[in-house]
CSV table of C-alpha atoms and ligand atoms in Angstrom, one decimal:
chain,number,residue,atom,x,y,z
A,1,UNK,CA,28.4,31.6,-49.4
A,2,UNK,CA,28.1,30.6,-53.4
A,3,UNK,CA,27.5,34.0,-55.2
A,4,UNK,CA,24.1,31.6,-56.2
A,5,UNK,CA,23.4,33.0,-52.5
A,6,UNK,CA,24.6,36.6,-53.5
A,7,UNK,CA,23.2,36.8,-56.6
A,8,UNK,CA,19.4,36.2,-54.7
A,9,UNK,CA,20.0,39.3,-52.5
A,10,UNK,CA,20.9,41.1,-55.2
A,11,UNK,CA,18.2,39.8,-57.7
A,12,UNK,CA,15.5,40.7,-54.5
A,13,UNK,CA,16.6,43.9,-54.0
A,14,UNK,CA,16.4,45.0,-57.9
A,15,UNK,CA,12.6,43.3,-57.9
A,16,UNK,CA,11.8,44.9,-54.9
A,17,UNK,CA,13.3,48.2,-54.6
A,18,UNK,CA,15.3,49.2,-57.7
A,19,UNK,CA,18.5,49.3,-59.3
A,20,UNK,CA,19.2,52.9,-57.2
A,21,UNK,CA,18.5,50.9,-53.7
A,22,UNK,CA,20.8,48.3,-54.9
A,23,UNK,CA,23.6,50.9,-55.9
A,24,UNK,CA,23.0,52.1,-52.5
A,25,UNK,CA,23.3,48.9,-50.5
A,26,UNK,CA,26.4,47.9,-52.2
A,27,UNK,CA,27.8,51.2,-51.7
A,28,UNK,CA,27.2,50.9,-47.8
A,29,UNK,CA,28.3,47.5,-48.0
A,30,UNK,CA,31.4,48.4,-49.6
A,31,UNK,CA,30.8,45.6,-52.4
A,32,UNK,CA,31.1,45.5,-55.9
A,33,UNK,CA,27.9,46.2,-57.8
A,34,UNK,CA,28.6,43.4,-60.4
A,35,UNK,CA,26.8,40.0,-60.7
A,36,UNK,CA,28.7,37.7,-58.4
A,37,UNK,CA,29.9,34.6,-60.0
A,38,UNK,CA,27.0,31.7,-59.3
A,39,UNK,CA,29.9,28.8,-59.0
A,40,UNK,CA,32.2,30.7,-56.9
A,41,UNK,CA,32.5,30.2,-53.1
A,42,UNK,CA,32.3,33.8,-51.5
A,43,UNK,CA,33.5,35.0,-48.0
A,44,UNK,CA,30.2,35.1,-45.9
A,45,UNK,CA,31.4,38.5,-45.0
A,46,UNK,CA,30.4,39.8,-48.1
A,47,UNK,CA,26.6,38.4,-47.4
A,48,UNK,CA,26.7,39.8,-44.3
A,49,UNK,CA,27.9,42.7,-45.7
A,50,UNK,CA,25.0,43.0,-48.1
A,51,UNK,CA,22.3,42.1,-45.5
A,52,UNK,CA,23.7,44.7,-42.9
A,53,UNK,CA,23.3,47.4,-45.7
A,54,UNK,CA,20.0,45.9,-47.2
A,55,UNK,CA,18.8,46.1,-43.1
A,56,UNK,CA,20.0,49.5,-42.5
A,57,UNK,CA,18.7,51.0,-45.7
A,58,UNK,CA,15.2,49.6,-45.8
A,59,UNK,CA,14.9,50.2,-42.1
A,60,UNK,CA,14.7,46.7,-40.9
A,61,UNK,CA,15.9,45.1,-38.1
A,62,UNK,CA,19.0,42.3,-39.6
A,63,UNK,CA,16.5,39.4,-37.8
A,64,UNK,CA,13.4,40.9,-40.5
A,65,UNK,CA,15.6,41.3,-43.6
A,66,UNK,CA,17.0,37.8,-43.3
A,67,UNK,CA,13.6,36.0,-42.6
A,68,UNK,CA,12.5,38.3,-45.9
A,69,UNK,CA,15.1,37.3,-47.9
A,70,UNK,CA,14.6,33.7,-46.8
A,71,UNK,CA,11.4,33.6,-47.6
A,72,UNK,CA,12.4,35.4,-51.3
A,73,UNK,CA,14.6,32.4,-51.6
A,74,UNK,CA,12.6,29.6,-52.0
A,75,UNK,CA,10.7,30.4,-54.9
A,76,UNK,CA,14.1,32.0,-56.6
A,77,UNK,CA,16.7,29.2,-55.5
A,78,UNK,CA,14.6,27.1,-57.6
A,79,UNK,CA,13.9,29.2,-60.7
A,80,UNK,CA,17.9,28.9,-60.7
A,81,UNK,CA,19.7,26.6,-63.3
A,82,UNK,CA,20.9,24.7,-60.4
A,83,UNK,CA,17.4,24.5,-58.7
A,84,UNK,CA,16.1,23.4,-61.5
A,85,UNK,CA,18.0,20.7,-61.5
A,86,UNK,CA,17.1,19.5,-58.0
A,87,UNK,CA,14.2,17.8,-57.2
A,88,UNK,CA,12.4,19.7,-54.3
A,89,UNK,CA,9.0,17.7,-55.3
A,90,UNK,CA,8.3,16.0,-51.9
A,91,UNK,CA,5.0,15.1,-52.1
A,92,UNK,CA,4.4,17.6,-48.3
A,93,UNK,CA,5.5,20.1,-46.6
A,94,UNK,CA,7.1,17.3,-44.1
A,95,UNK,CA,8.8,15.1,-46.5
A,96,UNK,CA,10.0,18.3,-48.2
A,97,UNK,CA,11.5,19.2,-44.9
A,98,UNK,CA,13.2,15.5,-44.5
A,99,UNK,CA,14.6,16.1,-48.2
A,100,UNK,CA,16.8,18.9,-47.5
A,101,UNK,CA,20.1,17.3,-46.0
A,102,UNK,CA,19.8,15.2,-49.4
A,103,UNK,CA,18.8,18.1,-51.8
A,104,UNK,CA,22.0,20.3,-50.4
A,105,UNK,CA,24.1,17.0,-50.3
A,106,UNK,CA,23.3,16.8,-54.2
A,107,UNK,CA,24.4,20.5,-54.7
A,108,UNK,CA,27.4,19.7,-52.9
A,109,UNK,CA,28.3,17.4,-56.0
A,110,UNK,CA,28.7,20.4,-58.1
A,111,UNK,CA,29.7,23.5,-55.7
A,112,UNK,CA,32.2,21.4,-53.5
A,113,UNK,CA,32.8,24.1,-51.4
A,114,UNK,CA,29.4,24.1,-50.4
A,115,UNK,CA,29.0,24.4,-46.4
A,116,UNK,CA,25.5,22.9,-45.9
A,117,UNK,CA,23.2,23.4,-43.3
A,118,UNK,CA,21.8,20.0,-41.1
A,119,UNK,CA,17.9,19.3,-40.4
A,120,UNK,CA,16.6,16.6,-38.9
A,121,UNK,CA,12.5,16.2,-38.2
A,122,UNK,CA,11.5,14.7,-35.2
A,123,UNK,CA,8.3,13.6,-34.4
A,124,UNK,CA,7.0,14.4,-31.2
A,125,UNK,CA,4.5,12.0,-28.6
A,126,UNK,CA,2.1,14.6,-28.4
A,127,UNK,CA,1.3,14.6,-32.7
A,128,UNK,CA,3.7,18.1,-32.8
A,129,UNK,CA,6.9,17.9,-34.9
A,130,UNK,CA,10.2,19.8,-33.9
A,131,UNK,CA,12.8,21.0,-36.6
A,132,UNK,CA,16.4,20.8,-35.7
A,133,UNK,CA,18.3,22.9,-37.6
A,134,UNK,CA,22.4,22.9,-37.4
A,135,UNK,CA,25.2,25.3,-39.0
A,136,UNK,CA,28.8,26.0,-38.7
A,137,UNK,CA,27.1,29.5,-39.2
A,138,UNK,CA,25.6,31.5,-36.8
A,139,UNK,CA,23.0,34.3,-36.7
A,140,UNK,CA,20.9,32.2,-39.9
A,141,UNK,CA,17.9,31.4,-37.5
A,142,UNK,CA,15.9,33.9,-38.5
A,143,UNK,CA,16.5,33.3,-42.7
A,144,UNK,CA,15.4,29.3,-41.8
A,145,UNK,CA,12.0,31.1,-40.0
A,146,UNK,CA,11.8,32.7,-43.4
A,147,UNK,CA,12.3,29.7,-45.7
A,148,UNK,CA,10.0,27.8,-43.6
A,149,UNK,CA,7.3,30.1,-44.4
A,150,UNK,CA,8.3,30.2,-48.0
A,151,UNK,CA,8.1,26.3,-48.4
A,152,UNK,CA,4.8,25.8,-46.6
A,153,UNK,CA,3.2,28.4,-48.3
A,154,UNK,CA,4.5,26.8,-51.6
A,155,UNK,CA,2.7,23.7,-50.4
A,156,UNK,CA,-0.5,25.7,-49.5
A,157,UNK,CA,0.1,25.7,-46.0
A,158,UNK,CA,0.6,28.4,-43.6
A,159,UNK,CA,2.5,27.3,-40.4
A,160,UNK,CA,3.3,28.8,-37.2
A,161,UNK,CA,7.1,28.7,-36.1
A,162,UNK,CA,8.1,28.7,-32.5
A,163,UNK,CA,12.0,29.4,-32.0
A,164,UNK,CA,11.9,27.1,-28.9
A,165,UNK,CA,15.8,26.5,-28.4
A,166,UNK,CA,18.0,29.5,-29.5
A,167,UNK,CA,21.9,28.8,-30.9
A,168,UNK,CA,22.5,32.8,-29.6
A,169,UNK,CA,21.5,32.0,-26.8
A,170,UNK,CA,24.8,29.1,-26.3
A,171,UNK,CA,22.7,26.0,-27.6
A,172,UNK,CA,24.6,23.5,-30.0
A,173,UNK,CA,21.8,24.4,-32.3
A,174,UNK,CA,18.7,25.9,-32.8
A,175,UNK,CA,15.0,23.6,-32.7
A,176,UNK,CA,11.8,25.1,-33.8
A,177,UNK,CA,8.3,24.0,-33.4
A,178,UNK,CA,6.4,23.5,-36.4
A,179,UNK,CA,2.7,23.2,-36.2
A,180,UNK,CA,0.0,23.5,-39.6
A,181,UNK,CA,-2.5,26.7,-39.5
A,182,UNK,CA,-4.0,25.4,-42.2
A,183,UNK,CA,-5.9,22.1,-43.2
A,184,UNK,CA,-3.1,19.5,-43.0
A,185,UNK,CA,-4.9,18.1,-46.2
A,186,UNK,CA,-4.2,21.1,-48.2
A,187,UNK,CA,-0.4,19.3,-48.3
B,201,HEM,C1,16.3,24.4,-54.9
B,201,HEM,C2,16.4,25.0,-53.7
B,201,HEM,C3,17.6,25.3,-53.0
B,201,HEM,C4,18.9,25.5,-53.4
B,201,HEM,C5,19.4,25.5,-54.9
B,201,HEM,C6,19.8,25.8,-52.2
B,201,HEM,C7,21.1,26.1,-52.3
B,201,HEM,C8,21.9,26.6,-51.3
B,201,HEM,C9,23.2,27.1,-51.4
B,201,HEM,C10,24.0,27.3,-52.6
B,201,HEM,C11,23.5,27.6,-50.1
B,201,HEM,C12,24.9,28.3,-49.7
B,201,HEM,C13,25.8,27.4,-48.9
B,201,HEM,C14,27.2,27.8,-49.0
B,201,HEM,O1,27.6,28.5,-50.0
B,201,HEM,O2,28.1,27.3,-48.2
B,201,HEM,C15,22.4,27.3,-49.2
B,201,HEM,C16,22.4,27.6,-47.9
B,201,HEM,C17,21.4,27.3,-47.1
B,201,HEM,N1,20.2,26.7,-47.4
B,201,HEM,FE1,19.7,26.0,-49.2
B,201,HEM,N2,19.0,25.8,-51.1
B,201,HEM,C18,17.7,25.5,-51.5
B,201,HEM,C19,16.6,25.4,-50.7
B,201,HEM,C20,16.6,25.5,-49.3
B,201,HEM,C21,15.4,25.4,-48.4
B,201,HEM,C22,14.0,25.1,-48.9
B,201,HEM,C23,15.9,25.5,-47.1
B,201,HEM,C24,15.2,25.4,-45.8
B,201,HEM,C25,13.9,25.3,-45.6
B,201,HEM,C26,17.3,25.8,-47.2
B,201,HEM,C27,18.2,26.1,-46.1
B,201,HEM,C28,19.4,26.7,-46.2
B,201,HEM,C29,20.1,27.3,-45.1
B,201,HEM,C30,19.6,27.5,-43.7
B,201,HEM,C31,21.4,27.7,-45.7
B,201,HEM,C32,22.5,28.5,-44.9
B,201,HEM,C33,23.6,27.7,-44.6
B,201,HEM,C34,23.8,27.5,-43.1
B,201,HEM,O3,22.9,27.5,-42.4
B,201,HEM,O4,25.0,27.3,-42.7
B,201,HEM,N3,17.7,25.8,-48.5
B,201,HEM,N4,21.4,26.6,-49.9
Protein backbone atom coordinates (compact mmCIF):
# COMPACT_ATOMS: atom_id res chain seq x y z
CA UNK A 1 0.00 0.00 0.00
CA UNK A 2 1.10 3.93 -0.67
CA UNK A 3 2.72 5.01 2.70
CA UNK A 4 -0.48 7.72 2.09
CA UNK A 5 -2.12 4.44 3.61
CA UNK A 6 0.76 3.95 6.29
CA UNK A 7 1.01 7.29 7.22
CA UNK A 8 -3.05 7.17 8.30
CA UNK A 9 -2.29 4.26 10.77
CA UNK A 10 0.26 5.99 12.02
CA UNK A 11 -1.30 9.52 12.16
CA UNK A 12 -4.49 7.39 14.12
CA UNK A 13 -2.61 5.80 16.39
CA UNK A 14 -0.64 9.20 17.60
CA UNK A 15 -4.32 10.98 17.80
CA UNK A 16 -5.62 8.27 19.55
CA UNK A 17 -3.28 6.62 21.76
CA UNK A 18 0.05 8.44 21.90
CA UNK A 19 3.41 8.68 20.54
CA UNK A 20 4.50 5.68 23.33
CA UNK A 21 1.58 3.25 21.77
CA UNK A 22 2.93 4.04 18.41
CA UNK A 23 6.66 3.28 19.54
CA UNK A 24 5.16 0.15 20.74
CA UNK A 25 3.25 -0.98 17.70
CA UNK A 26 6.07 -0.42 15.51
CA UNK A 27 8.32 -2.12 17.80
CA UNK A 28 6.00 -5.29 17.69
CA UNK A 29 5.63 -4.81 14.07
CA UNK A 30 9.16 -4.77 13.56
CA UNK A 31 8.80 -1.37 11.40
CA UNK A 32 10.60 1.66 11.31
CA UNK A 33 9.07 4.50 13.46
CA UNK A 34 9.71 7.17 10.68
CA UNK A 35 7.06 8.85 8.54
CA UNK A 36 6.61 6.57 5.57
CA UNK A 37 7.08 8.26 2.25
CA UNK A 38 3.26 9.44 1.06
CA UNK A 39 4.31 8.65 -2.88
CA UNK A 40 5.97 5.50 -2.26
CA UNK A 41 4.35 2.14 -3.00
CA UNK A 42 4.94 -0.07 0.16
CA UNK A 43 4.84 -3.96 0.60
CA UNK A 44 1.31 -4.57 2.17
CA UNK A 45 3.21 -6.66 4.58
CA UNK A 46 4.29 -3.73 6.30
CA UNK A 47 0.39 -2.60 6.80
CA UNK A 48 -0.39 -5.79 7.86
CA UNK A 49 2.42 -5.60 9.98
CA UNK A 50 1.19 -2.44 11.68
CA UNK A 51 -2.44 -3.57 11.98
CA UNK A 52 -1.45 -6.96 13.54
CA UNK A 53 0.55 -4.93 16.24
CA UNK A 54 -2.10 -1.97 16.44
CA UNK A 55 -4.74 -5.27 17.06
CA UNK A 56 -2.71 -6.99 19.52
CA UNK A 57 -1.79 -4.01 21.52
CA UNK A 58 -5.13 -2.29 21.89
CA UNK A 59 -6.68 -5.63 22.46
CA UNK A 60 -8.83 -5.85 19.35
CA UNK A 61 -9.67 -8.43 17.26
CA UNK A 62 -7.62 -7.63 13.43
CA UNK A 63 -11.62 -7.60 12.01
CA UNK A 64 -12.30 -4.41 14.75
CA UNK A 65 -8.99 -2.55 14.26
CA UNK A 66 -9.37 -2.53 10.48
CA UNK A 67 -13.20 -1.44 10.43
CA UNK A 68 -11.71 1.45 13.05
CA UNK A 69 -9.12 2.45 11.03
CA UNK A 70 -11.45 2.45 8.11
CA UNK A 71 -13.70 4.44 9.43
CA UNK A 72 -10.56 6.92 10.71
CA UNK A 73 -9.79 7.01 7.04
CA UNK A 74 -12.35 8.76 5.47
CA UNK A 75 -12.30 11.98 7.13
CA UNK A 76 -8.16 11.84 7.05
CA UNK A 77 -7.68 10.46 3.38
CA UNK A 78 -9.30 13.66 2.48
CA UNK A 79 -7.60 16.24 4.76
CA UNK A 80 -4.50 14.78 2.68
CA UNK A 81 -2.86 16.88 -0.05
CA UNK A 82 -3.90 14.23 -2.38
CA UNK A 83 -7.57 14.20 -1.00
CA UNK A 84 -7.84 17.38 -1.28
CA UNK A 85 -7.35 17.30 -4.58
CA UNK A 86 -10.13 14.73 -5.32
CA UNK A 87 -13.46 15.54 -5.54
CA UNK A 88 -15.46 13.16 -3.15
CA UNK A 89 -18.55 15.82 -3.36
CA UNK A 90 -21.20 13.43 -4.64
CA UNK A 91 -24.18 15.02 -3.92
CA UNK A 92 -25.37 11.33 -1.62
CA UNK A 93 -24.19 8.77 0.11
CA UNK A 94 -25.15 6.65 -3.17
CA UNK A 95 -23.65 8.64 -5.89
CA UNK A 96 -20.60 8.97 -3.50
CA UNK A 97 -20.46 5.22 -3.50
CA UNK A 98 -20.78 5.00 -7.58
CA UNK A 99 -17.75 7.73 -7.61
CA UNK A 100 -15.22 5.55 -6.08
CA UNK A 101 -13.86 3.32 -9.12
CA UNK A 102 -13.42 6.99 -10.71
CA UNK A 103 -12.01 8.86 -7.61
CA UNK A 104 -9.22 5.93 -7.14
CA UNK A 105 -8.84 5.77 -10.99
CA UNK A 106 -7.81 9.61 -10.71
CA UNK A 107 -5.29 8.85 -7.91
CA UNK A 108 -3.99 6.25 -10.05
CA UNK A 109 -2.74 9.21 -12.39
CA UNK A 110 -0.40 10.31 -9.86
CA UNK A 111 0.61 7.06 -7.67
CA UNK A 112 0.86 4.56 -10.69
CA UNK A 113 1.45 1.89 -8.69
CA UNK A 114 -1.78 2.21 -7.11
CA UNK A 115 -3.69 -1.31 -6.81
CA UNK A 116 -7.33 0.00 -6.56
CA UNK A 117 -10.13 -1.59 -5.09
CA UNK A 118 -13.56 -2.30 -7.62
CA UNK A 119 -17.29 -1.30 -6.46
CA UNK A 120 -20.11 -1.56 -8.31
CA UNK A 121 -23.84 -0.51 -6.88
CA UNK A 122 -26.59 -2.43 -7.77
CA UNK A 123 -29.95 -1.74 -7.33
CA UNK A 124 -32.09 -4.28 -6.19
CA UNK A 125 -36.18 -5.13 -7.24
CA UNK A 126 -37.13 -4.96 -3.84
CA UNK A 127 -35.92 -0.86 -3.29
CA UNK A 128 -32.56 -2.43 -1.32
CA UNK A 129 -29.12 -1.71 -2.84
CA UNK A 130 -26.18 -4.27 -2.73
CA UNK A 131 -22.39 -3.12 -2.78
CA UNK A 132 -20.03 -5.25 -4.63
CA UNK A 133 -16.74 -4.79 -3.54
CA UNK A 134 -13.55 -6.54 -5.41
CA UNK A 135 -9.62 -6.64 -4.53
CA UNK A 136 -6.59 -8.42 -5.51
CA UNK A 137 -6.41 -8.19 -1.58
CA UNK A 138 -7.85 -10.21 0.73
CA UNK A 139 -8.92 -9.93 4.46
CA UNK A 140 -9.96 -5.75 3.64
CA UNK A 141 -13.83 -6.65 4.20
CA UNK A 142 -13.96 -5.49 7.40
CA UNK A 143 -11.91 -1.88 6.69
CA UNK A 144 -14.78 -1.35 3.64
CA UNK A 145 -17.54 -2.08 6.71
CA UNK A 146 -15.62 0.68 8.32
CA UNK A 147 -15.32 3.27 5.54
CA UNK A 148 -18.88 2.68 4.74
CA UNK A 149 -19.79 3.91 8.07
CA UNK A 150 -17.39 6.74 7.86
CA UNK A 151 -18.88 8.08 4.49
CA UNK A 152 -22.55 7.75 5.45
CA UNK A 153 -22.01 9.37 8.59
CA UNK A 154 -20.21 12.13 6.63
CA UNK A 155 -23.40 12.46 4.64
CA UNK A 156 -25.57 12.46 7.92
CA UNK A 157 -26.57 9.07 7.50
CA UNK A 158 -26.20 6.14 9.61
CA UNK A 159 -26.55 2.78 7.66
CA UNK A 160 -26.76 -0.77 8.54
CA UNK A 161 -24.21 -3.19 6.70
CA UNK A 162 -25.01 -6.76 6.10
CA UNK A 163 -21.76 -8.88 4.93
CA UNK A 164 -24.09 -11.13 2.83
CA UNK A 165 -21.38 -12.85 0.47
CA UNK A 166 -17.95 -13.43 2.23
CA UNK A 167 -14.54 -13.49 -0.11
CA UNK A 168 -13.01 -15.73 3.13
CA UNK A 169 -15.36 -17.72 2.77
CA UNK A 170 -14.10 -18.74 -1.30
CA UNK A 171 -16.41 -16.11 -3.09
CA UNK A 172 -14.80 -14.12 -6.15
CA UNK A 173 -15.70 -11.17 -4.02
CA UNK A 174 -17.35 -9.87 -1.18
CA UNK A 175 -21.34 -8.04 -1.59
CA UNK A 176 -22.82 -6.24 1.25
CA UNK A 177 -26.24 -4.93 1.84
CA UNK A 178 -26.69 -1.49 2.44
CA UNK A 179 -29.85 -0.20 3.82
CA UNK A 180 -30.42 3.88 5.38
CA UNK A 181 -31.21 3.94 9.42
CA UNK A 182 -31.78 7.28 8.98
CA UNK A 183 -34.09 9.64 6.90
CA UNK A 184 -32.93 9.00 3.34
CA UNK A 185 -33.59 12.86 3.09
CA UNK A 186 -30.97 13.77 5.46
CA UNK A 187 -28.57 12.74 2.10
C1 LIG B 1 -10.15 11.17 -0.75
C2 LIG B 1 -10.41 9.95 -0.25
C3 LIG B 1 -9.58 8.72 -0.58
C4 LIG B 1 -8.28 8.61 -1.00
C5 LIG B 1 -7.25 9.72 -1.23
C6 LIG B 1 -8.02 7.17 -1.16
C7 LIG B 1 -6.79 6.64 -1.53
C8 LIG B 1 -6.45 5.31 -1.45
C9 LIG B 1 -5.11 4.76 -1.55
C10 LIG B 1 -3.84 5.58 -1.76
C11 LIG B 1 -5.19 3.42 -1.37
C12 LIG B 1 -4.03 2.41 -1.36
C13 LIG B 1 -4.02 1.50 -2.56
C14 LIG B 1 -2.62 1.00 -2.90
O1 LIG B 1 -1.63 1.52 -2.36
O2 LIG B 1 -2.51 0.08 -3.76
C15 LIG B 1 -6.59 3.11 -1.17
C16 LIG B 1 -7.06 1.85 -0.95
C17 LIG B 1 -8.39 1.56 -0.70
N1 LIG B 1 -9.45 2.43 -0.75
FE1 LIG B 1 -9.35 4.43 -1.02
N2 LIG B 1 -9.15 6.47 -0.87
C18 LIG B 1 -10.12 7.36 -0.49
C19 LIG B 1 -11.41 7.06 -0.08
C20 LIG B 1 -11.96 5.78 -0.06
C21 LIG B 1 -13.33 5.47 0.30
C22 LIG B 1 -14.38 6.51 0.74
C23 LIG B 1 -13.47 4.12 0.17
C24 LIG B 1 -14.66 3.21 0.40
C25 LIG B 1 -15.83 3.53 0.86
C26 LIG B 1 -12.17 3.58 -0.22
C27 LIG B 1 -11.87 2.24 -0.37
C28 LIG B 1 -10.59 1.71 -0.44
C29 LIG B 1 -10.24 0.31 -0.21
C30 LIG B 1 -11.22 -0.80 0.15
C31 LIG B 1 -8.86 0.22 -0.37
C32 LIG B 1 -7.98 -1.04 -0.18
C33 LIG B 1 -7.50 -1.56 -1.47
C34 LIG B 1 -8.06 -2.94 -1.80
O3 LIG B 1 -9.19 -3.24 -1.39
O4 LIG B 1 -7.36 -3.71 -2.51
N3 LIG B 1 -11.29 4.62 -0.37
N4 LIG B 1 -7.33 4.27 -1.25
Amino acid sequence: MYGLVNNGVRTYVIENHGKACWSAICAKAGVDEQEFETMTAYDDAVTNAMVGALSETLGLTVETALEVFGRYWVGFAQSTAIGKLIDMSGDTFWDRLRGLDDMHERIQNTMPELDPPGFDLEDMPDGSRRLHYHSSRNGLAPMVVGLLHGLAEECGLEVRIDHLVAKADGADHDVFGLSVMTSEAAA
